[in-house]
Every structure is written in structure tokens, then in C-alpha cells.
């Protein structure tokens, strides 16, 4: 038996890092493009709103109509007095006739009945007012009585007038019997946020056309314009209180009509090229856009359309100098980063490419389309990322082996640290595959360079097959990246890099070499 007086600590020094790319495999990185769904800006309205003095409503003008058709205008305050005068004239004409006294008496009786009816109506109105006070006190807070009109409809028109554009909304419905017992009554118009957001009070005019007295036929109607202080703008809604315009009592059904005119310097564009309007008559100020039912009238109007937001190719890395994507053909594309703008053109096929300087990781880049009308799309944004990499996260400086005594037969020298580990970091994403290769530049060599242990440094695989480490790279590990980008490369104590020495080749001394580890980003 040969016993070496000196142990043989064999050390691998100077591990090198090297990444070899497989040029035959093209790796593409894609990220989903998500767009944020934007909601309408709807105003919030308390259930019990303090309304300005009802005297803010302009004094109504009255006229007569036979059910739906309006005739000569009358002063509503003197309606009955004029009617009585007309009846007295009729009585005189009949009494001056050829002895038809009976007919005169009948008409006189009719006049008396009308006067009696006026007294009854006045009493009814006073009683109704008393009911309103009672209803106001007992009405549950925050509960809205909606749908005061039936068979409602909303018609919206675009009118071009000198000095700008006008949008006209006409809301019409049939009155419910005894609607005058309510304590409050409102005509509400809900507007698109694009219009409501730029609306000023001086831009709005409102008109009314309602029944004023319906105890007789023909029906007396009120027509006029709401005073400006009777028009209220809150959030997306414009509303008017029309309680003072109600008839003394609706003994027969008649229509109500309210018209809203909005003056604009230009029509604002929308994403879908359409405006949507709502209208309803209610007993409380509520957000009618969230209500459903047949009494909520709706209508739409064509609007200028915004260009669609561009789609920018993702990801964008710190090494990129060109931003590419798609957008509206023949429009302009503006790329903004760190308050700097870079303009380009979208070609006839809808593609663009804009050159920019390289950016730091975490920088936000935005893109906007501008069409020929000067309308700007919503912004599309992308965040600059570090390029995805496959790299060594940690490689120990040395791979030490234990000292052994050479005995007859082949001797296997184990690693000194059984937990010796290489760490690999793969940011290309879960499921990415890679391989680890190893090679040595020369055999294990004594420190005095007099002796070499040829093919003594080997790699033992999971099948216990031995593969000498030479200057030809061999695969020693393969993996697929999981959710954690860090992979620990280690082997069992009887696997991985080991030293196997024949007694006839071993001489006392220290031996070393260098191992080159190589990562390959291909399966």
C-alpha cells in the first residue's frame, strides 16, 4: 500500500462566466396590451334639494287649444274674466233675438255654473295646497316619486346658428291626473360628459309649454321661457322646477313639453362618435341616468369621433431607440417621454416608427394620435424595462475538494462543500428553457507544473455515468424557469463535478485547474 505523506488538496480556481447564444433560435417577448375602460362622469344629486324661489320662473303666457292645437293667446291671470265677458256678450245677443228667452236663460245658467265651477276649482286648489304641505311633511327623505309624465319622448336636434352650434332637446309627455298635488316637480335633462363638462349657465336656454287650466275645453296653455335663475346645472344634469306652471287641476289629460337649447362654440368629439341624452319629469332631483323604465326618455345624436388610441409594440427596453406600433392611417403620432415630444407619421397601412433616445428602466412613454381635424386620441402608455436576461446570479470563486490518502484501486475525491451551488437568474419569463455547460482549459496540474492528472476531473450524471471534463464543453445541467427567476444548480454528493484518481498517476502535491461555466438560452 502506498501512503502519501502529503495530502492532495485539489482546487479549481478562477471560474469564468460566459453566455453563449444559440443563433439558430429567435426568442420573442410579448406583453398583453390592456386598455382601461373609462366610465361616464355622472353628477350626484341629493334627494332633498333646496330649490330657488319659484318666482324665478318667468310669468307664463297663456293661449287656448282644442286638446293639442294652440289658438289665440290669453293672459292666464284674466282667463276666467275674459271668458265671462264673452258669455255676457252671447247672452245679450240672444236676448236681442226674436223672443228666444229660454235659450238666453240656458246660457245664463251656463255662466252661473261656470262661476260656481270657478269657486269649486279655487276651493279645490286651496285644498290641494293644504295637501301639498301635508305631503311635504310626511314624504320619506331621499325617496323620489319619478315618472310624473306618461308616453314620454325625447327628440334631440343639432342646429347650426350664427356664432356657434346649438343642440336642442325637446322632452314631451302626457300629464298624469292630479299631478298638482305634488310638492315639487322638475324637468331634468341628463347630458353627455363631453358637453356637460364645458357648459356654462349663459349657454343654456329653457322653454315650457304646459296646460294652465284644464277644467274646461278648449284647454288653456302656458308657453314661455324659464328665467335664467330657474335653470340649474349640477354635474351632468340641467333641471328646472315647473311647479308654478301646473294647472289648477287636471280633469283631463294633456301634454307637457319642455325644451332645452345648449349653445356651443363647437361640438366636442366623443370616443364612439355619439351623444346620449336622457330626460324625465320627477318630483325630486335625482340622477336619472341610473333609472330604468318606460318614462325615462332617451335619444342620441351623432358627434365628431375621436381617433382611436395608438397601439404601441411592447415591451420597450432600455436598449431600444425606435418605438413602433399601429394607429389611424395617415394621421400624426406623438411620442412623449420625460416631457420631450417626438412626432412621426402613421403610414397608409396604419404603421408607425418613431426614433427616440434610449430611456432608463421605469420611464413611462406615451403615444397620442392626432387626426386632420386636430382631435387627439386618448394616450397609450408603456413602461421601459430592463432587457430580459439569462445570467449567473452567483458562482463561487472556488470549487474545493477534500484531501485524501491514495490506496490501491481507483479513488473518488468528493467535494469539500456538499452544498456547493451555482445560482442562475432568468428574467425571460416562466417556462423559458436553458442549459449549463462546463469545460476546462487544461487537466488538473500540480502547482509546480511538473505533473498532470489527465481526465481525473469528471462529471458524474444522474445515471452514474462518468464524463471527463476537457476543453470540449459538455452539458452538466438543464432546466425550465419557474415562477421564481432564480434557479439553484447543485448535485448530490456522488454526482456532479468529482475527481477520480488512479494510484499509479497520483503524486503528493496540490493540483488545480479552471472550469468555464456557460449558459445557453436554448433547449
Short mmCIF file of C-alpha atoms in Angstrom, two decimals:
data_model
loop_
_atom_site.label_atom_id
_atom_site.label_comp_id
_atom_site.label_asym_id
_atom_site.label_seq_id
_atom_site.Cartn_x
_atom_site.Cartn_y
_atom_site.Cartn_z
CA UNK A 1 0.00 0.00 0.00
CA UNK A 2 1.30 3.39 -0.93
CA UNK A 3 0.61 6.18 1.54
CA UNK A 4 1.30 9.74 0.56
CA UNK A 5 2.90 11.80 3.29
CA UNK A 6 1.28 14.89 1.87
CA UNK A 7 -2.40 15.10 1.13
CA UNK A 8 -3.66 16.08 -2.31
CA UNK A 9 -5.92 19.13 -1.95
CA UNK A 10 -7.08 19.74 -5.50
CA UNK A 11 -8.60 23.17 -6.07
CA UNK A 12 -10.35 24.60 -9.16
CA UNK A 13 -9.54 28.31 -9.41
CA UNK A 14 -10.78 31.24 -11.46
CA UNK A 15 -14.21 30.07 -12.56
CA UNK A 16 -15.19 32.10 -15.57
CA UNK A 17 -18.65 33.28 -16.66
CA UNK A 18 -19.69 33.06 -20.28
CA UNK A 19 -23.09 33.11 -22.02
CA UNK A 20 -23.32 31.61 -25.44
CA UNK A 21 -26.37 32.37 -27.55
CA UNK A 22 -27.87 29.83 -29.87
CA UNK A 23 -28.12 31.93 -33.01
CA UNK A 24 -30.44 29.40 -34.60
CA UNK A 25 -33.25 30.21 -32.13
CA UNK A 26 -35.06 33.53 -32.23
CA UNK A 27 -36.67 34.49 -28.91
CA UNK A 28 -39.57 36.90 -28.96
CA UNK A 29 -41.03 38.65 -25.96
CA UNK A 30 -44.61 39.81 -25.89
CA UNK A 31 -46.80 41.51 -23.34
CA UNK A 32 -50.57 41.88 -23.33
CA UNK A 33 -51.88 45.38 -24.24
CA UNK A 34 -54.61 46.33 -21.79
CA UNK A 35 -56.90 49.30 -22.24
CA UNK A 36 -58.72 50.90 -19.47
CA UNK A 37 -62.35 51.08 -19.69
CA UNK A 38 -63.35 54.77 -18.94
CA UNK A 39 -66.88 55.48 -17.04
CA UNK A 40 -69.24 58.41 -17.60
CA UNK A 41 -68.94 61.33 -15.23
CA UNK A 42 -72.33 61.37 -13.65
CA UNK A 43 -73.30 64.08 -11.24
CA UNK A 44 -74.58 63.20 -7.78
CA UNK A 45 -77.76 64.83 -6.61
CA UNK A 46 -79.17 64.80 -3.08
CA UNK A 47 -82.71 63.54 -2.67
CA UNK A 48 -83.89 66.79 -1.00
CA UNK A 49 -82.52 69.71 -2.95
CA UNK A 50 -83.15 73.31 -1.91
CA UNK A 51 -84.74 74.96 -4.92
CA UNK A 52 -84.56 78.73 -5.56
CA UNK A 53 -87.66 80.90 -5.20
CA UNK A 54 -90.33 79.61 -7.57
CA UNK A 55 -90.94 83.21 -8.57
CA UNK A 56 -87.79 82.74 -10.63
CA UNK A 57 -89.99 81.24 -13.34
CA UNK A 58 -90.96 83.79 -16.00
CA UNK A 59 -94.63 84.85 -15.94
CA UNK A 60 -96.36 82.46 -18.34
CA UNK A 61 -98.21 83.42 -21.47
CA UNK A 62 -101.47 81.60 -21.97
CA UNK A 63 -103.37 80.56 -25.04
CA UNK A 64 -106.29 78.30 -25.85
CA UNK A 65 -106.06 74.99 -27.69
CA UNK A 66 -108.57 72.36 -28.60
CA UNK A 67 -106.88 69.38 -26.88
CA UNK A 68 -103.47 69.53 -28.65
CA UNK A 69 -103.79 72.57 -31.01
CA UNK A 70 -102.90 76.01 -29.60
CA UNK A 71 -105.05 79.02 -30.59
CA UNK A 72 -105.20 82.69 -29.52
CA UNK A 73 -103.01 83.64 -26.54
CA UNK A 74 -104.71 84.85 -23.35
CA UNK A 75 -103.41 86.30 -20.10
CA UNK A 76 -103.72 83.31 -17.70
CA UNK A 77 -104.49 85.64 -14.78
CA UNK A 78 -107.55 87.08 -16.59
CA UNK A 79 -108.70 83.92 -18.37
CA UNK A 80 -111.97 83.43 -16.48
CA UNK A 81 -112.79 87.15 -16.56
CA UNK A 82 -112.47 87.21 -20.35
CA UNK A 83 -114.46 84.04 -20.69
CA UNK A 84 -117.24 85.57 -18.56
CA UNK A 85 -117.24 88.69 -20.72
CA UNK A 86 -117.62 86.55 -23.83
CA UNK A 87 -120.56 84.73 -22.26
CA UNK A 88 -122.28 88.02 -21.27
CA UNK A 89 -121.97 89.19 -24.87
CA UNK A 90 -123.54 85.96 -26.03
CA UNK A 91 -126.44 86.44 -23.56
CA UNK A 92 -127.07 89.95 -24.89
CA UNK A 93 -127.10 88.77 -28.47
CA UNK A 94 -129.59 86.03 -27.68
CA UNK A 95 -131.86 88.38 -25.62
CA UNK A 96 -131.90 90.83 -28.54
CA UNK A 97 -133.15 87.98 -30.80
CA UNK A 98 -136.68 87.01 -31.70
CA UNK A 99 -138.12 86.08 -28.29
CA UNK A 100 -135.75 83.10 -27.63
CA UNK A 101 -135.68 83.87 -23.89
CA UNK A 102 -135.42 80.22 -22.93
CA UNK A 103 -132.17 79.89 -24.80
CA UNK A 104 -130.85 83.03 -23.09
CA UNK A 105 -131.76 81.58 -19.72
CA UNK A 106 -129.90 78.37 -20.54
CA UNK A 107 -126.75 80.25 -21.44
CA UNK A 108 -127.12 82.45 -18.34
CA UNK A 109 -127.39 79.26 -16.31
CA UNK A 110 -124.24 78.02 -18.00
CA UNK A 111 -122.44 81.20 -16.97
CA UNK A 112 -123.56 80.77 -13.39
CA UNK A 113 -122.36 77.18 -13.47
CA UNK A 114 -119.02 78.33 -14.76
CA UNK A 115 -118.74 80.82 -11.92
CA UNK A 116 -119.71 78.08 -9.49
CA UNK A 117 -117.11 75.84 -11.07
CA UNK A 118 -114.53 78.62 -10.60
CA UNK A 119 -115.39 78.73 -6.90
CA UNK A 120 -115.15 74.92 -6.73
CA UNK A 121 -111.81 74.98 -8.53
CA UNK A 122 -110.49 77.67 -6.20
CA UNK A 123 -111.57 75.65 -3.21
CA UNK A 124 -110.02 72.55 -4.77
CA UNK A 125 -106.78 74.43 -5.34
CA UNK A 126 -106.69 75.62 -1.72
CA UNK A 127 -107.37 72.09 -0.57
CA UNK A 128 -104.62 70.78 -2.85
CA UNK A 129 -102.19 73.32 -1.41
CA UNK A 130 -103.07 72.03 2.01
CA UNK A 131 -102.39 68.52 0.80
CA UNK A 132 -99.01 69.59 -0.54
CA UNK A 133 -97.96 70.89 2.86
CA UNK A 134 -99.07 67.66 4.45
CA UNK A 135 -97.31 65.56 1.80
CA UNK A 136 -94.10 67.56 2.21
CA UNK A 137 -94.04 66.86 5.93
CA UNK A 138 -94.81 63.16 5.59
CA UNK A 139 -92.72 62.44 2.47
CA UNK A 140 -89.87 59.98 3.26
CA UNK A 141 -86.45 61.59 2.99
CA UNK A 142 -84.46 60.58 -0.07
CA UNK A 143 -87.38 58.83 -1.77
CA UNK A 144 -88.11 60.21 -5.23
CA UNK A 145 -91.50 59.98 -6.91
CA UNK A 146 -90.46 59.56 -10.51
CA UNK A 147 -92.24 59.29 -13.81
CA UNK A 148 -94.73 62.17 -13.50
CA UNK A 149 -95.49 62.04 -17.23
CA UNK A 150 -96.67 59.20 -19.41
CA UNK A 151 -96.00 58.39 -23.07
CA UNK A 152 -92.80 60.45 -22.89
CA UNK A 153 -90.39 61.07 -25.74
CA UNK A 154 -87.14 62.99 -26.18
CA UNK A 155 -86.11 64.47 -29.51
CA UNK A 156 -82.60 65.90 -29.93
CA UNK A 157 -81.53 68.06 -32.87
CA UNK A 158 -78.32 69.74 -33.96
CA UNK A 159 -78.84 73.28 -35.27
CA UNK A 160 -76.10 75.37 -36.83
CA UNK A 161 -76.60 79.01 -35.99
CA UNK A 162 -74.58 82.17 -36.31
CA UNK A 163 -71.86 82.27 -33.69
CA UNK A 164 -71.76 78.56 -32.96
CA UNK A 165 -73.60 75.28 -32.67
CA UNK A 166 -76.91 74.63 -30.89
CA UNK A 167 -78.18 71.33 -29.51
CA UNK A 168 -81.94 71.36 -28.94
CA UNK A 169 -83.61 68.84 -26.63
CA UNK A 170 -87.40 68.61 -26.66
CA UNK A 171 -88.98 66.49 -23.93
CA UNK A 172 -92.71 65.79 -24.20
CA UNK A 173 -95.18 63.67 -22.24
CA UNK A 174 -98.80 63.32 -21.25
CA UNK A 175 -99.72 64.61 -17.79
CA UNK A 176 -100.91 62.25 -15.07
CA UNK A 177 -104.25 63.25 -13.48
CA UNK A 178 -103.97 65.32 -10.25
CA UNK A 179 -100.24 65.84 -10.65
CA UNK A 180 -100.70 69.24 -8.98
CA UNK A 181 -100.92 67.66 -5.52
CA UNK A 182 -97.13 67.13 -5.54
CA UNK A 183 -94.92 69.43 -3.51
CA UNK A 184 -92.12 69.62 -6.14
CA UNK A 185 -91.90 68.98 -9.86
CA UNK A 186 -88.78 69.05 -12.02
CA UNK A 187 -87.91 68.62 -15.65
CA UNK A 188 -84.44 67.05 -15.78
CA UNK A 189 -82.11 66.66 -18.76
CA UNK A 190 -79.05 64.41 -18.46
CA UNK A 191 -76.20 65.39 -20.80
CA UNK A 192 -73.09 63.55 -22.03
CA UNK A 193 -69.98 64.37 -20.01
CA UNK A 194 -68.27 65.84 -23.09
CA UNK A 195 -70.99 68.54 -23.25
CA UNK A 196 -71.71 68.94 -19.53
CA UNK A 197 -68.01 69.42 -18.76
CA UNK A 198 -67.80 72.65 -20.75
CA UNK A 199 -71.29 74.02 -20.01
CA UNK A 200 -71.85 77.50 -18.54
CA UNK A 201 -75.18 78.87 -17.35
CA UNK A 202 -75.24 81.51 -20.05
CA UNK A 203 -75.02 78.73 -22.64
CA UNK A 204 -78.42 77.30 -21.68
CA UNK A 205 -81.95 78.47 -22.52
CA UNK A 206 -85.12 76.59 -21.50
CA UNK A 207 -88.78 76.89 -22.59
CA UNK A 208 -92.07 75.45 -21.37
CA UNK A 209 -95.40 74.62 -22.98
CA UNK A 210 -97.80 73.23 -20.35
CA UNK A 211 -101.55 73.17 -19.61
CA UNK A 212 -102.56 76.12 -17.41
CA UNK A 213 -106.29 75.46 -16.85
CA UNK A 214 -107.99 72.23 -17.79
CA UNK A 215 -111.42 72.44 -16.15
CA UNK A 216 -112.89 73.47 -19.49
CA UNK A 217 -112.37 72.63 -23.12
CA UNK A 218 -110.63 74.16 -25.05
CA UNK A 219 -107.62 73.80 -22.63
CA UNK A 220 -105.78 76.96 -21.66
CA UNK A 221 -101.98 76.57 -22.07
CA UNK A 222 -98.93 78.40 -20.73
CA UNK A 223 -95.98 79.00 -23.02
CA UNK A 224 -92.83 80.85 -22.20
CA UNK A 225 -89.15 80.87 -21.29
CA UNK A 226 -87.69 79.94 -17.94
CA UNK A 227 -85.76 82.75 -16.28
CA UNK A 228 -82.05 82.07 -16.04
CA UNK A 229 -82.11 81.75 -12.24
CA UNK A 230 -84.73 79.00 -12.60
CA UNK A 231 -82.29 76.84 -14.62
CA UNK A 232 -79.87 74.77 -12.56
CA UNK A 233 -76.74 72.94 -13.70
CA UNK A 234 -75.30 70.24 -11.47
CA UNK A 235 -72.85 67.62 -12.71
CA UNK A 236 -74.19 66.16 -15.92
CA UNK A 237 -77.75 67.40 -15.39
CA UNK A 238 -79.73 70.52 -16.16
CA UNK A 239 -83.10 70.85 -14.42
CA UNK A 240 -85.96 73.32 -13.94
CA UNK A 241 -88.74 73.44 -11.33
CA UNK A 242 -92.12 73.74 -13.07
CA UNK A 243 -94.43 73.52 -10.04
CA UNK A 244 -95.71 77.09 -10.54
CA UNK A 245 -96.72 76.14 -14.07
CA UNK A 246 -99.08 73.31 -13.10
CA UNK A 247 -102.78 73.52 -13.93
CA UNK A 248 -105.26 74.10 -11.10
CA UNK A 249 -106.44 70.54 -11.56
CA UNK A 250 -106.08 68.07 -14.39
CA UNK A 251 -109.59 66.87 -15.01
CA UNK A 252 -108.46 65.74 -18.44
CA UNK A 253 -105.11 64.55 -19.74
CA UNK A 254 -102.91 66.97 -21.70
CA UNK A 255 -99.33 67.10 -22.83
CA UNK A 256 -96.36 68.86 -21.23
CA UNK A 257 -93.40 69.98 -23.32
CA UNK A 258 -90.03 71.29 -22.16
CA UNK A 259 -87.28 72.45 -24.50
CA UNK A 260 -83.61 72.93 -23.65
CA UNK A 261 -81.24 74.72 -26.01
CA UNK A 262 -77.47 74.47 -25.49
CA UNK A 263 -75.10 76.83 -27.28
CA UNK A 264 -71.58 75.60 -28.03
CA UNK A 265 -68.68 77.11 -29.92
CA UNK A 266 -68.09 73.66 -31.45
CA UNK A 267 -69.33 70.14 -30.95
CA UNK A 268 -66.95 68.22 -28.67
CA UNK A 269 -65.79 64.84 -30.01
CA UNK A 270 -66.53 61.51 -28.32
CA UNK A 271 -64.85 58.11 -28.44
CA UNK A 272 -67.79 56.38 -30.15
CA UNK A 273 -68.97 59.33 -32.28
CA UNK A 274 -72.32 59.64 -30.49
CA UNK A 275 -74.02 61.64 -27.74
CA UNK A 276 -76.62 60.00 -25.50
CA UNK A 277 -79.24 62.07 -23.67
CA UNK A 278 -81.86 61.27 -21.00
CA UNK A 279 -84.86 63.22 -19.78
CA UNK A 280 -87.64 62.81 -17.23
CA UNK A 281 -90.11 64.79 -15.14
CA UNK A 282 -89.73 63.91 -11.44
CA UNK A 283 -90.80 65.04 -8.00
CA UNK A 284 -87.20 65.13 -6.77
CA UNK A 285 -83.76 65.96 -8.17
CA UNK A 286 -82.23 62.56 -8.91
CA UNK A 287 -79.60 61.14 -11.27
CA UNK A 288 -81.95 59.92 -13.99
CA UNK A 289 -79.15 58.19 -15.93
CA UNK A 290 -79.24 55.34 -13.39
CA UNK A 291 -83.03 54.97 -13.56
CA UNK A 292 -84.79 52.48 -15.77
CA UNK A 293 -88.36 52.37 -17.00
CA UNK A 294 -90.53 53.46 -19.86
CA UNK A 295 -90.88 57.00 -18.54
CA UNK A 296 -87.16 57.76 -18.88
CA UNK A 297 -86.93 59.18 -22.38
CA UNK A 298 -83.67 58.81 -24.31
CA UNK A 299 -82.27 59.94 -27.62
CA UNK A 300 -78.91 60.02 -29.37
CA UNK A 301 -77.16 62.46 -31.66
CA UNK A 302 -74.20 61.97 -33.96
CA UNK A 303 -70.98 63.55 -32.66
CA UNK A 304 -67.46 64.09 -34.03
CA UNK A 305 -65.41 60.97 -33.32
CA UNK A 306 -62.06 60.92 -31.58
CA UNK A 307 -59.31 58.89 -33.24
CA UNK A 308 -58.60 55.59 -31.54
CA UNK A 309 -55.63 55.47 -29.20
CA UNK A 310 -52.49 54.06 -30.81
CA UNK A 311 -51.20 50.58 -30.08
CA UNK A 312 -47.53 50.61 -29.19
CA UNK A 313 -45.49 47.45 -29.53
CA UNK A 314 -44.39 46.02 -26.20
CA UNK A 315 -42.15 45.55 -24.40
CA UNK A 316 -39.82 48.54 -24.69
CA UNK A 317 -36.34 48.02 -23.25
CA UNK A 318 -33.57 50.33 -22.10
CA UNK A 319 -31.67 49.42 -25.27
CA UNK A 320 -34.48 50.37 -27.69
CA UNK A 321 -34.25 53.54 -29.79
CA UNK A 322 -37.33 53.11 -32.01
CA UNK A 323 -40.97 53.00 -30.84
CA UNK A 324 -43.22 51.08 -33.23
CA UNK A 325 -46.93 50.38 -33.38
CA UNK A 326 -50.18 50.97 -35.24
CA UNK A 327 -52.74 53.79 -35.41
CA UNK A 328 -55.20 55.62 -37.64
CA UNK A 329 -53.82 55.69 -41.17
CA UNK A 330 -52.39 58.99 -42.45
CA UNK A 331 -52.58 60.65 -39.03
CA UNK A 332 -49.82 62.05 -36.81
CA UNK A 333 -48.33 60.13 -33.90
CA UNK A 334 -46.75 61.96 -30.95
CA UNK A 335 -44.45 60.01 -28.60
CA UNK A 336 -43.81 61.69 -25.25
CA UNK A 337 -41.13 60.77 -22.71
CA UNK A 338 -39.84 62.87 -19.82
CA UNK A 339 -41.70 65.93 -21.20
CA UNK A 340 -39.97 65.58 -24.57
CA UNK A 341 -42.11 65.06 -27.68
CA UNK A 342 -41.13 63.14 -30.79
CA UNK A 343 -43.50 63.34 -33.76
CA UNK A 344 -43.98 60.84 -36.54
CA UNK A 345 -46.44 59.89 -39.26
CA UNK A 346 -48.74 56.88 -39.46
CA UNK A 347 -48.48 55.47 -42.95
CA UNK A 348 -51.37 54.44 -45.20
CA UNK A 349 -51.22 50.91 -43.78
CA UNK A 350 -51.59 52.18 -40.20
CA UNK A 351 -47.99 51.56 -39.08
CA UNK A 352 -45.58 53.97 -37.43
CA UNK A 353 -41.97 54.03 -36.23
CA UNK A 354 -40.64 56.95 -34.17
CA UNK A 355 -36.97 57.31 -33.22
CA UNK A 356 -36.23 58.30 -29.61
CA UNK A 357 -33.14 58.25 -27.35
CA UNK A 358 -32.61 55.25 -25.07
CA UNK A 359 -34.51 55.52 -21.80
CA UNK A 360 -33.90 54.39 -18.24
CA UNK A 361 -35.80 51.47 -16.78
CA UNK A 362 -39.09 52.62 -15.22
CA UNK A 363 -39.57 55.54 -17.63
CA UNK A 364 -43.15 55.95 -18.92
CA UNK A 365 -43.55 56.50 -22.65
CA UNK A 366 -46.91 57.70 -24.01
CA UNK A 367 -48.32 57.84 -27.52
CA UNK A 368 -51.15 60.01 -28.91
CA UNK A 369 -52.80 60.10 -32.34
CA UNK A 370 -53.79 63.49 -33.82
CA UNK A 371 -56.09 63.43 -36.87
CA UNK A 372 -56.62 66.03 -39.61
CA UNK A 373 -59.33 67.80 -37.57
CA UNK A 374 -56.88 68.28 -34.70
CA UNK A 375 -58.68 65.84 -32.42
CA UNK A 376 -56.36 63.97 -30.07
CA UNK A 377 -56.90 60.38 -29.03
CA UNK A 378 -56.52 59.06 -25.54
CA UNK A 379 -52.97 58.21 -24.52
CA UNK A 380 -51.41 54.79 -24.69
CA UNK A 381 -48.55 54.23 -22.25
CA UNK A 382 -45.75 51.72 -21.87
CA UNK A 383 -43.07 51.40 -19.18
CA UNK A 384 -39.43 50.90 -20.14
CA UNK A 385 -37.96 47.63 -18.84
CA UNK A 386 -34.54 46.13 -18.42
CA UNK A 387 -33.96 43.62 -21.22
CA UNK A 388 -34.80 40.04 -20.23
CA UNK A 389 -31.61 38.16 -19.46
CA UNK A 390 -30.27 34.71 -18.69
CA UNK A 391 -27.26 35.18 -16.45
CA UNK A 392 -25.34 33.84 -13.49
CA UNK A 393 -26.64 35.33 -10.28
CA UNK A 394 -23.83 33.77 -8.23
CA UNK A 395 -20.86 31.48 -8.94
CA UNK A 396 -18.47 30.59 -6.06
CA UNK A 397 -14.88 31.64 -6.62
CA UNK A 398 -13.51 28.16 -5.99
CA UNK A 399 -14.64 24.54 -6.10
CA UNK A 400 -12.60 22.91 -3.30
CA UNK A 401 -12.16 19.12 -2.93
CA UNK A 402 -11.22 17.09 0.14
CA UNK A 403 -7.71 15.81 0.88
CA UNK A 404 -7.37 12.04 0.54
CA UNK A 405 -4.90 9.21 1.09
CA UNK A 406 -4.27 7.21 -2.04
CA UNK A 407 -4.89 3.49 -1.58
CA UNK A 408 -4.86 0.62 -4.06
CA UNK A 409 -7.64 0.96 -6.59
CA UNK A 410 -9.36 3.99 -8.07
CA UNK A 411 -10.07 6.73 -5.54
CA UNK A 412 -13.00 9.18 -5.82
CA UNK A 413 -12.35 12.54 -4.25
CA UNK A 414 -15.58 14.25 -3.02
CA UNK A 415 -16.27 17.98 -2.96
CA UNK A 416 -15.36 19.67 0.30
CA UNK A 417 -18.71 21.54 0.48
CA UNK A 418 -21.64 19.19 -0.33
CA UNK A 419 -23.98 22.23 -0.69
CA UNK A 420 -21.79 23.94 -3.28
CA UNK A 421 -24.26 25.86 -5.53
CA UNK A 422 -24.38 27.96 -8.67
CA UNK A 423 -27.33 30.39 -8.95
CA UNK A 424 -28.83 31.24 -12.34
CA UNK A 425 -31.22 34.18 -12.91
CA UNK A 426 -33.62 34.03 -15.86
CA UNK A 427 -35.88 37.07 -16.40
CA UNK A 428 -37.22 35.89 -19.75
CA UNK A 429 -40.35 34.56 -18.12
CA UNK A 430 -41.76 31.38 -16.68
CA UNK A 431 -41.27 28.34 -18.88
CA UNK A 432 -38.04 29.56 -20.50
CA UNK A 433 -35.50 26.77 -21.04
CA UNK A 434 -31.75 26.87 -20.64
CA UNK A 435 -28.68 24.62 -20.31
CA UNK A 436 -25.44 24.79 -18.33
CA UNK A 437 -22.19 23.66 -19.94
CA UNK A 438 -18.77 23.05 -18.37
CA UNK A 439 -15.23 22.76 -19.75
CA UNK A 440 -11.64 23.05 -18.51
CA UNK A 441 -8.73 24.71 -20.26
CA UNK A 442 -6.22 22.08 -19.05
CA UNK A 443 -6.13 18.93 -16.88
CA UNK A 444 -5.57 19.10 -13.14
CA UNK A 445 -1.97 20.27 -12.80
CA UNK A 446 0.34 20.39 -9.80
CA UNK A 447 1.32 23.80 -8.55
CA UNK A 448 4.91 23.24 -9.62
CA UNK A 449 3.56 22.26 -13.10
CA UNK A 450 5.56 19.08 -13.11
CA UNK A 451 2.66 16.62 -13.01
CA UNK A 452 -0.83 16.38 -14.60
CA UNK A 453 -3.79 14.19 -13.71
CA UNK A 454 -5.25 13.62 -17.17
CA UNK A 455 -9.06 13.17 -17.24
CA UNK A 456 -9.11 12.97 -13.44
CA UNK A 457 -11.71 15.76 -13.22
CA UNK A 458 -15.02 14.23 -14.29
CA UNK A 459 -18.74 14.94 -14.26
CA UNK A 460 -21.00 12.16 -12.96
CA UNK A 461 -24.61 12.35 -14.16
CA UNK A 462 -27.81 11.06 -12.55
CA UNK A 463 -27.27 7.68 -14.16
CA UNK A 464 -23.81 7.46 -12.57
CA UNK A 465 -22.22 7.76 -15.97
CA UNK A 466 -18.77 9.37 -15.91
CA UNK A 467 -17.87 12.15 -18.39
CA UNK A 468 -14.31 13.59 -18.31
CA UNK A 469 -14.14 17.39 -18.27
CA UNK A 470 -11.91 18.57 -21.10
CA UNK A 471 -11.66 21.63 -23.29
CA UNK A 472 -14.77 20.42 -25.14
CA UNK A 473 -17.93 21.74 -23.36
CA UNK A 474 -20.40 19.15 -22.07
CA UNK A 475 -23.89 19.66 -20.63
CA UNK A 476 -23.95 19.34 -16.85
CA UNK A 477 -27.42 20.81 -16.05
CA UNK A 478 -30.69 21.69 -17.87
CA UNK A 479 -33.75 23.48 -16.51
CA UNK A 480 -37.00 25.28 -17.26
CA UNK A 481 -37.53 28.53 -15.36
CA UNK A 482 -40.43 28.56 -12.92
CA UNK A 483 -42.30 31.38 -11.22
CA UNK A 484 -39.10 32.24 -9.35
CA UNK A 485 -36.49 33.53 -11.82
CA UNK A 486 -33.66 32.20 -9.62
CA UNK A 487 -32.62 28.55 -10.08
CA UNK A 488 -30.14 26.85 -7.72
CA UNK A 489 -27.78 24.46 -9.50
CA UNK A 490 -26.47 21.74 -7.18
CA UNK A 491 -25.83 17.98 -7.25
CA UNK A 492 -25.92 15.04 -4.87
CA UNK A 493 -22.63 14.15 -3.17
CA UNK A 494 -21.96 11.27 -5.59
CA UNK A 495 -22.92 13.33 -8.67
CA UNK A 496 -21.70 16.45 -10.42
CA UNK A 497 -18.03 17.50 -10.63
CA UNK A 498 -15.78 14.93 -8.89
CA UNK A 499 -12.15 13.74 -9.04
CA UNK A 500 -11.26 10.14 -9.76
CA UNK A 501 -7.56 9.19 -9.46
CA UNK A 502 -5.65 6.01 -10.31
CA UNK A 503 -2.90 5.20 -7.73
CA UNK A 504 -0.26 4.95 -10.42
CA UNK A 505 -1.00 8.52 -11.53
CA UNK A 506 -1.05 10.19 -8.14
CA UNK A 507 1.83 12.01 -6.54
CA UNK A 508 1.78 14.10 -3.39
CA UNK A 509 1.04 17.73 -4.06
CA UNK A 510 -1.58 20.36 -4.79
CA UNK A 511 -3.44 20.35 -8.08
CA UNK A 512 -5.70 22.91 -9.73
CA UNK A 513 -7.36 23.96 -12.97
CA UNK A 514 -10.03 26.41 -14.19
CA UNK A 515 -13.61 25.48 -15.06
CA UNK A 516 -15.59 27.58 -17.53
CA UNK A 517 -19.36 27.55 -16.97
CA UNK A 518 -21.53 28.52 -19.94
CA UNK A 519 -25.28 29.31 -20.05
CA UNK A 520 -27.14 28.55 -23.26
CA UNK A 521 -30.63 30.10 -23.71
CA UNK A 522 -31.94 27.34 -25.94
CA UNK A 523 -33.35 23.91 -25.16
#
